[in-house]
Short mmCIF file of C-alpha atoms and ligand atoms in Angstrom, two decimals:
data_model
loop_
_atom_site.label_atom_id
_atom_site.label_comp_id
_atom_site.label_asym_id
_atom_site.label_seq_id
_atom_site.Cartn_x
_atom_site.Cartn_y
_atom_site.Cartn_z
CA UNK A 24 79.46 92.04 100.16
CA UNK A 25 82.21 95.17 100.41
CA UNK A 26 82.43 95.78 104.50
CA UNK A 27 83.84 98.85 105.30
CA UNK A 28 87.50 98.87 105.96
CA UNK A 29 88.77 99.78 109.02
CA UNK A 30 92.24 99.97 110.23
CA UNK A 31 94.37 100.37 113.32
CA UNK A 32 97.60 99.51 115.09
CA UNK A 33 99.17 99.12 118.12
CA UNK A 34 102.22 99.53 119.22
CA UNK A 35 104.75 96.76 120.97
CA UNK A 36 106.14 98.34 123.48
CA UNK A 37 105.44 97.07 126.62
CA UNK A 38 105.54 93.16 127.95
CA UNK A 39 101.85 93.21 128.09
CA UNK A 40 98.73 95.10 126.97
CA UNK A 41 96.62 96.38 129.99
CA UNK A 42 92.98 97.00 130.76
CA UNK A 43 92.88 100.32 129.12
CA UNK A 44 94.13 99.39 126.12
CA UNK A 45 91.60 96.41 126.20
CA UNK A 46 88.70 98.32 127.05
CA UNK A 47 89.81 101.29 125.67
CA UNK A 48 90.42 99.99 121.71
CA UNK A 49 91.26 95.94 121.80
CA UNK A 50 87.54 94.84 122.78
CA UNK A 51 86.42 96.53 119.95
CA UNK A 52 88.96 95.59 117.62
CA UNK A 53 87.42 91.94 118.00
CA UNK A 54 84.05 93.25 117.47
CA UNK A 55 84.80 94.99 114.79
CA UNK A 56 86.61 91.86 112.57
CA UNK A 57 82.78 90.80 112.29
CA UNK A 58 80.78 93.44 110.68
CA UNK A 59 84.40 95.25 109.29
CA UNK A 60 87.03 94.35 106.72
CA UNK A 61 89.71 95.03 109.42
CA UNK A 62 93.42 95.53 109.32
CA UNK A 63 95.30 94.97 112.15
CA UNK A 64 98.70 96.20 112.78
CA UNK A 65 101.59 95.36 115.25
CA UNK A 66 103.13 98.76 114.81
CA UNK A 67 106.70 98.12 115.60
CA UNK A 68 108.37 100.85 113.35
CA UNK A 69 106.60 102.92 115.07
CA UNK A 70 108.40 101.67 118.66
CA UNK A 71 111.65 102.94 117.22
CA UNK A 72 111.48 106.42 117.51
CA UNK A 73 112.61 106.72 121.44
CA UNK A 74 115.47 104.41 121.39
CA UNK A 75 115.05 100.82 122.29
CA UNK A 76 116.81 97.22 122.40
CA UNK A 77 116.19 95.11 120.01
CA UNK A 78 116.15 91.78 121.21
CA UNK A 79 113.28 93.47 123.94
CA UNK A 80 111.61 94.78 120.55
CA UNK A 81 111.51 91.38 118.74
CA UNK A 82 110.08 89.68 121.80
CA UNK A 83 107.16 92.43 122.47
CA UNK A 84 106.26 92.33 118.74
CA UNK A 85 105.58 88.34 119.15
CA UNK A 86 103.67 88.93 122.82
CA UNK A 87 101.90 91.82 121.30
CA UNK A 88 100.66 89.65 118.43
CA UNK A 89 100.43 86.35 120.76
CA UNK A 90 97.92 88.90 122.77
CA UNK A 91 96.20 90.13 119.91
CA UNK A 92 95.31 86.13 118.77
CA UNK A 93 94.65 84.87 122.77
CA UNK A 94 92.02 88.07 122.61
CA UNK A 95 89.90 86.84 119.76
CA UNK A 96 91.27 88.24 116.81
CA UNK A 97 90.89 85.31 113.97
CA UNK A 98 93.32 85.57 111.16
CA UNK A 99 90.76 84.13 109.17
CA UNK A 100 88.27 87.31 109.70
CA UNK A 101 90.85 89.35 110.17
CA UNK A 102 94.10 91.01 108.61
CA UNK A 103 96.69 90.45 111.47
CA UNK A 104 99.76 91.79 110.39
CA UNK A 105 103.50 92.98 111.72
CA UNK A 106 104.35 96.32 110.29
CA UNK A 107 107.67 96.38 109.79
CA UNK A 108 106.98 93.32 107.75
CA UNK A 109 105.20 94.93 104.71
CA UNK A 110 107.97 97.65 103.36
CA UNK A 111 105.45 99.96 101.33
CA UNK A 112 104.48 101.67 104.84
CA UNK A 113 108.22 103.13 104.80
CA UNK A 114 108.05 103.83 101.09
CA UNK A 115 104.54 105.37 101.01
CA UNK A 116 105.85 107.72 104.27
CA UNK A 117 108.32 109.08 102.05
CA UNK A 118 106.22 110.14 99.61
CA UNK A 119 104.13 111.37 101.69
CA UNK A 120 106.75 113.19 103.50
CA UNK A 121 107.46 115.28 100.75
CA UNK A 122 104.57 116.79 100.37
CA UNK A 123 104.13 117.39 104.25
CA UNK A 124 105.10 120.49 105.12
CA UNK A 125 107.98 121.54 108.03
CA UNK A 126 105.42 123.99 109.27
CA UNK A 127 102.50 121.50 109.12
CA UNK A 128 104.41 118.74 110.88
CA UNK A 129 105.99 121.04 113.71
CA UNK A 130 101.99 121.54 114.65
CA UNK A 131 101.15 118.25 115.84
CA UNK A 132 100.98 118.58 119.37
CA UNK A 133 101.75 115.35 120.08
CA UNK A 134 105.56 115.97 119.29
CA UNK A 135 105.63 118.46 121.28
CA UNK A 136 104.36 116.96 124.41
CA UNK A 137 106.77 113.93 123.25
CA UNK A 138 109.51 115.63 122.61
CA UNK A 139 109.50 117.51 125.87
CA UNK A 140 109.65 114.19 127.48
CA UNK A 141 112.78 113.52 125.33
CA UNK A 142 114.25 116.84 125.54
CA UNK A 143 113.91 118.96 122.13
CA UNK A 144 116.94 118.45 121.12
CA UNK A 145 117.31 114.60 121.45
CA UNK A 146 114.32 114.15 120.30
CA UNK A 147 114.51 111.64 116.81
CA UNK A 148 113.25 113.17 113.29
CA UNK A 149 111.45 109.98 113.48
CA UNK A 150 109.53 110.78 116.21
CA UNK A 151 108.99 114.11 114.61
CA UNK A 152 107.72 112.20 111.02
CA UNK A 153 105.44 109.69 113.04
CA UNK A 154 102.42 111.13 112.23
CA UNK A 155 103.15 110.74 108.31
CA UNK A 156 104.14 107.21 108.68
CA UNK A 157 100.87 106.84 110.37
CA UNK A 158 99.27 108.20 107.17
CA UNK A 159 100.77 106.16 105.27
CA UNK A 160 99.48 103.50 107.26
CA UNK A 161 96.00 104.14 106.85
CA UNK A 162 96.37 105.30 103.21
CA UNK A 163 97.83 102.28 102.10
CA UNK A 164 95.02 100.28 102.90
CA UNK A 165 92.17 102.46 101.84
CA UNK A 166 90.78 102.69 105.08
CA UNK A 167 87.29 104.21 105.38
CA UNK A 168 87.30 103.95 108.72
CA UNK A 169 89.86 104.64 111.16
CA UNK A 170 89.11 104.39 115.46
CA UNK A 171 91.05 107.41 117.20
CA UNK A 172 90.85 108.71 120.59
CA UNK A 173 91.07 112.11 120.91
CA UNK A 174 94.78 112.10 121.29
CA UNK A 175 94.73 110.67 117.78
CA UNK A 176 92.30 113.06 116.20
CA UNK A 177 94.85 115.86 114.33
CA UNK A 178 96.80 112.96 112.92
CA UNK A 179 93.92 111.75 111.46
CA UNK A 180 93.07 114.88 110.25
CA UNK A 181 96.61 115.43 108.47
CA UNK A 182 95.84 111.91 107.23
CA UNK A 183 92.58 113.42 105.36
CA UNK A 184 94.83 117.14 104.15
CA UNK A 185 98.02 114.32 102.95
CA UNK A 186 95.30 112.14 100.73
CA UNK A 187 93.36 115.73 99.50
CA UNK A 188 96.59 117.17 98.78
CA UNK A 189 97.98 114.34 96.64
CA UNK A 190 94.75 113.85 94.72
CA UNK A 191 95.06 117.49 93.72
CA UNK A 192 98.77 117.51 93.10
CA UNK A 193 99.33 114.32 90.90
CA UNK A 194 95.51 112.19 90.89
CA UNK A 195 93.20 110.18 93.03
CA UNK A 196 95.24 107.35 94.79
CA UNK A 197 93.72 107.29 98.24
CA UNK A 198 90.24 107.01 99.66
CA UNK A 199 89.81 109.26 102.35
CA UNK A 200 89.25 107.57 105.79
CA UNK A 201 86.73 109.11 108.29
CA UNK A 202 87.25 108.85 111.98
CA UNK A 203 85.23 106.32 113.71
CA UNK A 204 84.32 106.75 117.22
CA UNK A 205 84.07 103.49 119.13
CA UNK A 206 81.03 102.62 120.75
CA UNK A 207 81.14 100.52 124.05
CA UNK A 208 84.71 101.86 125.20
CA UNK A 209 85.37 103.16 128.53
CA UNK A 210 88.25 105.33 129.52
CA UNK A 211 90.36 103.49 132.39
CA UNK A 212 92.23 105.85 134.75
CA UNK A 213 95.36 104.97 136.72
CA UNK A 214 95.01 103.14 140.04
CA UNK A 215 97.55 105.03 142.12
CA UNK A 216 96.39 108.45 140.57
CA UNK A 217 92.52 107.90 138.88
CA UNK A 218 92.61 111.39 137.56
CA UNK A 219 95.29 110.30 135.10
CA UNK A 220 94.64 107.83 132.48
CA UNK A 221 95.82 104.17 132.73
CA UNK A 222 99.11 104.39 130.58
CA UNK A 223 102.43 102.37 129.92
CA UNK A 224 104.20 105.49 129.54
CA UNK A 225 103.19 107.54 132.43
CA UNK A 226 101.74 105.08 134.84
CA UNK A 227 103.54 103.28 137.60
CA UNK A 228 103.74 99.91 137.54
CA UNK A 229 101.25 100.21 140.51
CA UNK A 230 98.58 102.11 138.38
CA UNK A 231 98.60 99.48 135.89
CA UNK A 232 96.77 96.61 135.68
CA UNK A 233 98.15 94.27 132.81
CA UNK A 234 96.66 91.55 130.81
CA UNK A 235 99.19 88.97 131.81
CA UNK A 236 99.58 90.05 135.53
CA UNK A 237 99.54 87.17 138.00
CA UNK A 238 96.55 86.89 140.06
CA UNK A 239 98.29 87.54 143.00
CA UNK A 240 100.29 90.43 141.38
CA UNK A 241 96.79 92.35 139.92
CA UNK A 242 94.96 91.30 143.27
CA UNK A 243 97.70 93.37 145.09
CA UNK A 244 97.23 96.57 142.72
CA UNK A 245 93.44 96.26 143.15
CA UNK A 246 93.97 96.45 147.14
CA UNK A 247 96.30 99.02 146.76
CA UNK A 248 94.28 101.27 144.48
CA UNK A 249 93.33 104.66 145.51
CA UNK A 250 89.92 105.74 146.83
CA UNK A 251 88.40 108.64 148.86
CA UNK A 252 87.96 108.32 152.46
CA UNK A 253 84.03 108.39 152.12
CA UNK A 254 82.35 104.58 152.31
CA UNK A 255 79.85 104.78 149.63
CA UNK A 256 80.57 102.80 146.66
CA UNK A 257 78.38 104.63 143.86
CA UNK A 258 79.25 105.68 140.58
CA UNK A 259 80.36 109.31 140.08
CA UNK A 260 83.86 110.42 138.47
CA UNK A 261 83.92 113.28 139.71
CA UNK A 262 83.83 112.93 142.84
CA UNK A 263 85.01 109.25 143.52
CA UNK A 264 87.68 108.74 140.53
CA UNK A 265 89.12 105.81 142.21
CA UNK A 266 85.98 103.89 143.58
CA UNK A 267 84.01 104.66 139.84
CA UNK A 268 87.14 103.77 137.84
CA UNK A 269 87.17 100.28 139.81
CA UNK A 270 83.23 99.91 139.27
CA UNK A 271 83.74 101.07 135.42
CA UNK A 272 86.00 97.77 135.26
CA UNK A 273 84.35 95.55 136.92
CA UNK A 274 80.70 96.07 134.76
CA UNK A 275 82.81 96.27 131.88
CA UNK A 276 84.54 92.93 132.55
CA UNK A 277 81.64 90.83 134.36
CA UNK A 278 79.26 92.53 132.04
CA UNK A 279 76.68 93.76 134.80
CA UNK A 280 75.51 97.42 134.76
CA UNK A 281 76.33 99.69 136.80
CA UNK A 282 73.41 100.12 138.69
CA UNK A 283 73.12 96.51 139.72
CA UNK A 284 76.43 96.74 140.75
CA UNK A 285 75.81 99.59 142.94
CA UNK A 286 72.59 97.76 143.88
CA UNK A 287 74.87 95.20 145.02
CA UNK A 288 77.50 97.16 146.87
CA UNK A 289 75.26 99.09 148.95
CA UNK A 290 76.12 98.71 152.46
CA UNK A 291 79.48 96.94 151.91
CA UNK A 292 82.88 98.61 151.71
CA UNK A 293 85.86 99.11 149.61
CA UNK A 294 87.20 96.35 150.33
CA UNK A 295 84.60 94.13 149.68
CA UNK A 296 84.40 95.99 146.09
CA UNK A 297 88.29 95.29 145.61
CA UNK A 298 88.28 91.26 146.70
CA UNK A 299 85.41 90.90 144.26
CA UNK A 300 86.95 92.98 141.65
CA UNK A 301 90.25 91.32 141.95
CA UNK A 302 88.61 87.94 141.20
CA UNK A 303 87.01 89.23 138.68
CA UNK A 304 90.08 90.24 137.04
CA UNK A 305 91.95 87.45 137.72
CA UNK A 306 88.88 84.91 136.13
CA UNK A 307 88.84 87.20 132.89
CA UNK A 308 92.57 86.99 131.95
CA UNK A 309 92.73 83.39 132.67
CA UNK A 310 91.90 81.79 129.57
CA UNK A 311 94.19 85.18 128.10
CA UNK A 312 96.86 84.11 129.65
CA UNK A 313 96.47 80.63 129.21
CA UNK A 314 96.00 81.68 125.11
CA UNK A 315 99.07 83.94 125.06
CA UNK A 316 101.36 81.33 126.59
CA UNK A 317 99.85 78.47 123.93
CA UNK A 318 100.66 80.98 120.82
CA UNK A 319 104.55 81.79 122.58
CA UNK A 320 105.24 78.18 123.16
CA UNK A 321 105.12 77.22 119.34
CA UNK A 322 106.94 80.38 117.77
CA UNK A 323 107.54 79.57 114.29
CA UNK A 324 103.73 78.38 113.79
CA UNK A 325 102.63 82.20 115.12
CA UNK A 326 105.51 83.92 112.67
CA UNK A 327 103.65 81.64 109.77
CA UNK A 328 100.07 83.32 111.14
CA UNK A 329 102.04 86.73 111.15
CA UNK A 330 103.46 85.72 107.71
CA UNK A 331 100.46 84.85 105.67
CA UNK A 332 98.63 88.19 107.71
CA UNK A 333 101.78 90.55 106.22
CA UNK A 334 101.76 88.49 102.63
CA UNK A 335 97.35 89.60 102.67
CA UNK A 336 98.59 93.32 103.95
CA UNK A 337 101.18 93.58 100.94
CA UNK A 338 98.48 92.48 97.98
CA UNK A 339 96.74 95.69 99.24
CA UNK A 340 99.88 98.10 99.92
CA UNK A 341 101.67 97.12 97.07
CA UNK A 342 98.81 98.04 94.58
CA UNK A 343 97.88 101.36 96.45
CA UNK A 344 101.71 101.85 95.91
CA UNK A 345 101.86 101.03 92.41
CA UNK A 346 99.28 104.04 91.75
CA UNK A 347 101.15 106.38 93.65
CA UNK A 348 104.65 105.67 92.06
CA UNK A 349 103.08 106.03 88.82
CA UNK A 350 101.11 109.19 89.60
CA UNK A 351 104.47 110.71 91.15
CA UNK A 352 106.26 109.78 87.91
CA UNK A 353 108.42 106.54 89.43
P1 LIG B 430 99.47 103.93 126.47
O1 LIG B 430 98.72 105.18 126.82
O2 LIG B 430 99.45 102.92 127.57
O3 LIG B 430 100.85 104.24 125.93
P2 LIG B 430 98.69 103.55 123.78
O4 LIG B 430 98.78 105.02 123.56
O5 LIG B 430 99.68 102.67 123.10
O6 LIG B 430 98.67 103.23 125.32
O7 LIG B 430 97.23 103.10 123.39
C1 LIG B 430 96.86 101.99 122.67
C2 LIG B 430 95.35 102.01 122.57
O8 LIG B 430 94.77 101.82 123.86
C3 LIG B 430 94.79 103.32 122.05
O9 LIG B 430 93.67 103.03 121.22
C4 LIG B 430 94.34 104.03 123.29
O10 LIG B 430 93.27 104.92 123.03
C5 LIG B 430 93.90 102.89 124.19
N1 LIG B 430 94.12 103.22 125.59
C6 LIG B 430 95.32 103.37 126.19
N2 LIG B 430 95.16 103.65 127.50
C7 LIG B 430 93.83 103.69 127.73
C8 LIG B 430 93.03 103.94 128.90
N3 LIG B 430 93.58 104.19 130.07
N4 LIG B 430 91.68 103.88 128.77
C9 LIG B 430 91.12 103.63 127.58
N5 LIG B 430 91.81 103.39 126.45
C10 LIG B 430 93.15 103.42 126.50
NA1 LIG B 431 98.62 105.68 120.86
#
């Protein structure tokens, strides 16, 4: 039976995923390993292009993947791989980079909000070629499907121009992958500010509620989190961010709906919602916790599971890189 492919990566750079990249993208990842033929990536060369340490690196790459395992992802219906560990992605990018044009690159908008972060001058050529290594990770593995947020979207779509433009320039080597929009996701906003999106990068550590937070810690954000001073708890993002972004949590992680939730709330307060909510939380990343620290404790067995994952990636990349070599007249 051929499942569709799918593919997507993540990238190591914090100590711990949080809830929106759980229930944003990570929730479904594990879903999707059972009706997909899915490739999962650690993207760690993609963590280089700000500047980092890399003894910090080399640790987040093994939590990342420790988190990735403790969340349900089975190497055995999975491809669970660490990027840097499968060299065509840097060879394919080159490739690719050549027939990306300056123009064409300088339009992704996400270097531009990036590199205003960075400053435009300091910003890396890496972090200006990102979105072609991120073709070439999808390319490599014949993805048909690929899960993007919106953010994602014209990446995806100079994925599609890259593999059209190659085909027509030296001969088919790539199928061309199709967004996929995941069902079942919710958007998670930022505690302190629940206008904003959840984020490592612009959150505080406040706004964030992380996989492998204490229960104390997460209970403390939880109290802390912003609401409006009305005393209804009812579902409506508009006009109670804070108060619908904590209900959009707690049915997503207890699995009730939101109207028996609000059926259940009515007549308490906020704080009711947040003591629930925070144990809630905390009985949800338990056994996550409790997974992560069992993969961590025995590291060379979870570089072996990283191992044979990369040595399954490289069958694939290697042959889609064979074609192109040959095509390009290597
Ligand atoms: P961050 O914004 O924290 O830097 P990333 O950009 O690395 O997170 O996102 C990793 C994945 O998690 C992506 O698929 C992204 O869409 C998803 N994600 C991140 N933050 C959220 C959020 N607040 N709500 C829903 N999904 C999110
Ligand atoms: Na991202």
């Amino acid at each position: 039976v051929d499942r569709p492919r799918v593919l997507s990566g993540i990238q190591p750079t914090a100590d711990s995923f949080h809830l929106g990249n759980y229930l944003g993208a990570l929730r479904n990842w594990v879903q999707l390993q059972e009706t997909h033929d899915a490739y999962y990536m650690v993207v760690d060369l993609h963590a280089i292009t700000a500047g980092h340490d890399p003894a910090v690196l080399r640790q987040r790459t093994r939590v990342s993947a420790a988190q990735l395992l403790a969340l349900g992802l089975d190497p055995e219906q999975c491809t669970l791989f660490v990027q840097s560990q499968v060299p065509e992605h840097a060879q394919l990018a080159w490739v690719l980079g050549c027939i990306t044009g300056f123009g064409e690159a300088s339009r992704m908008t996400q270097f531009k909000d990036k590199s205003l972060k960075q400053g435009a001058e300091r910003a890396s050529v890496g972090l200006f070629t990102y979105p072609i290594l991120q073709a070439a990770d999808i390319l490599l593995y014949q993805a048909n499907l690929v899960p993007v947020g919106e953010d994602q979207r014209q990446h995806l779509e100079l994925t599609r121009d890259l593999a059209q433009r190659f085909a027509s320039q030296f001969g088919p080597a790539f199928t061309l992958p199709e967004p996929y929009i995941l069902k079942g996701t919710a958007k998670i906003t930022d505690l302190q500010d629940p206008t904003a999106k959840m984020s490592k990068s612009a959150s505080t550590p406040a706004g964030i509620i992380e996989l492998l937070d204490p229960p104390n810690v997460s209970a403390k954000k939880i109290r802390s989190a912003v609401t409006d001073t009305g005393r209804e708890i009812i579902y409506a993002p508009a006009e109670k961010p804070g108060i619908s972004n904590l209900l959009t949590i707690y049915s997503a992680l207890s699995g009730r709906t939101m109207e028996d939730l609000v059926a259940a709330y009515d007549g308490k307060g906020y704080g009711d919602l947040k003591k629930d909510l925070a144990e809630v939380v905390a009985e949800f990343v338990a056994p996550i916790q409790e997974a992560t620290r069992g993969y961590l404790a025995d590291p060379a067995q979870l570089d072996k599971q990283l191992a044979i994952g990369a040595e399954k990636a490289r069958a694939v990349a290697a042959q889609t890189l064979r074609t192109v070599y040959e095509r390009v007249g290597f």
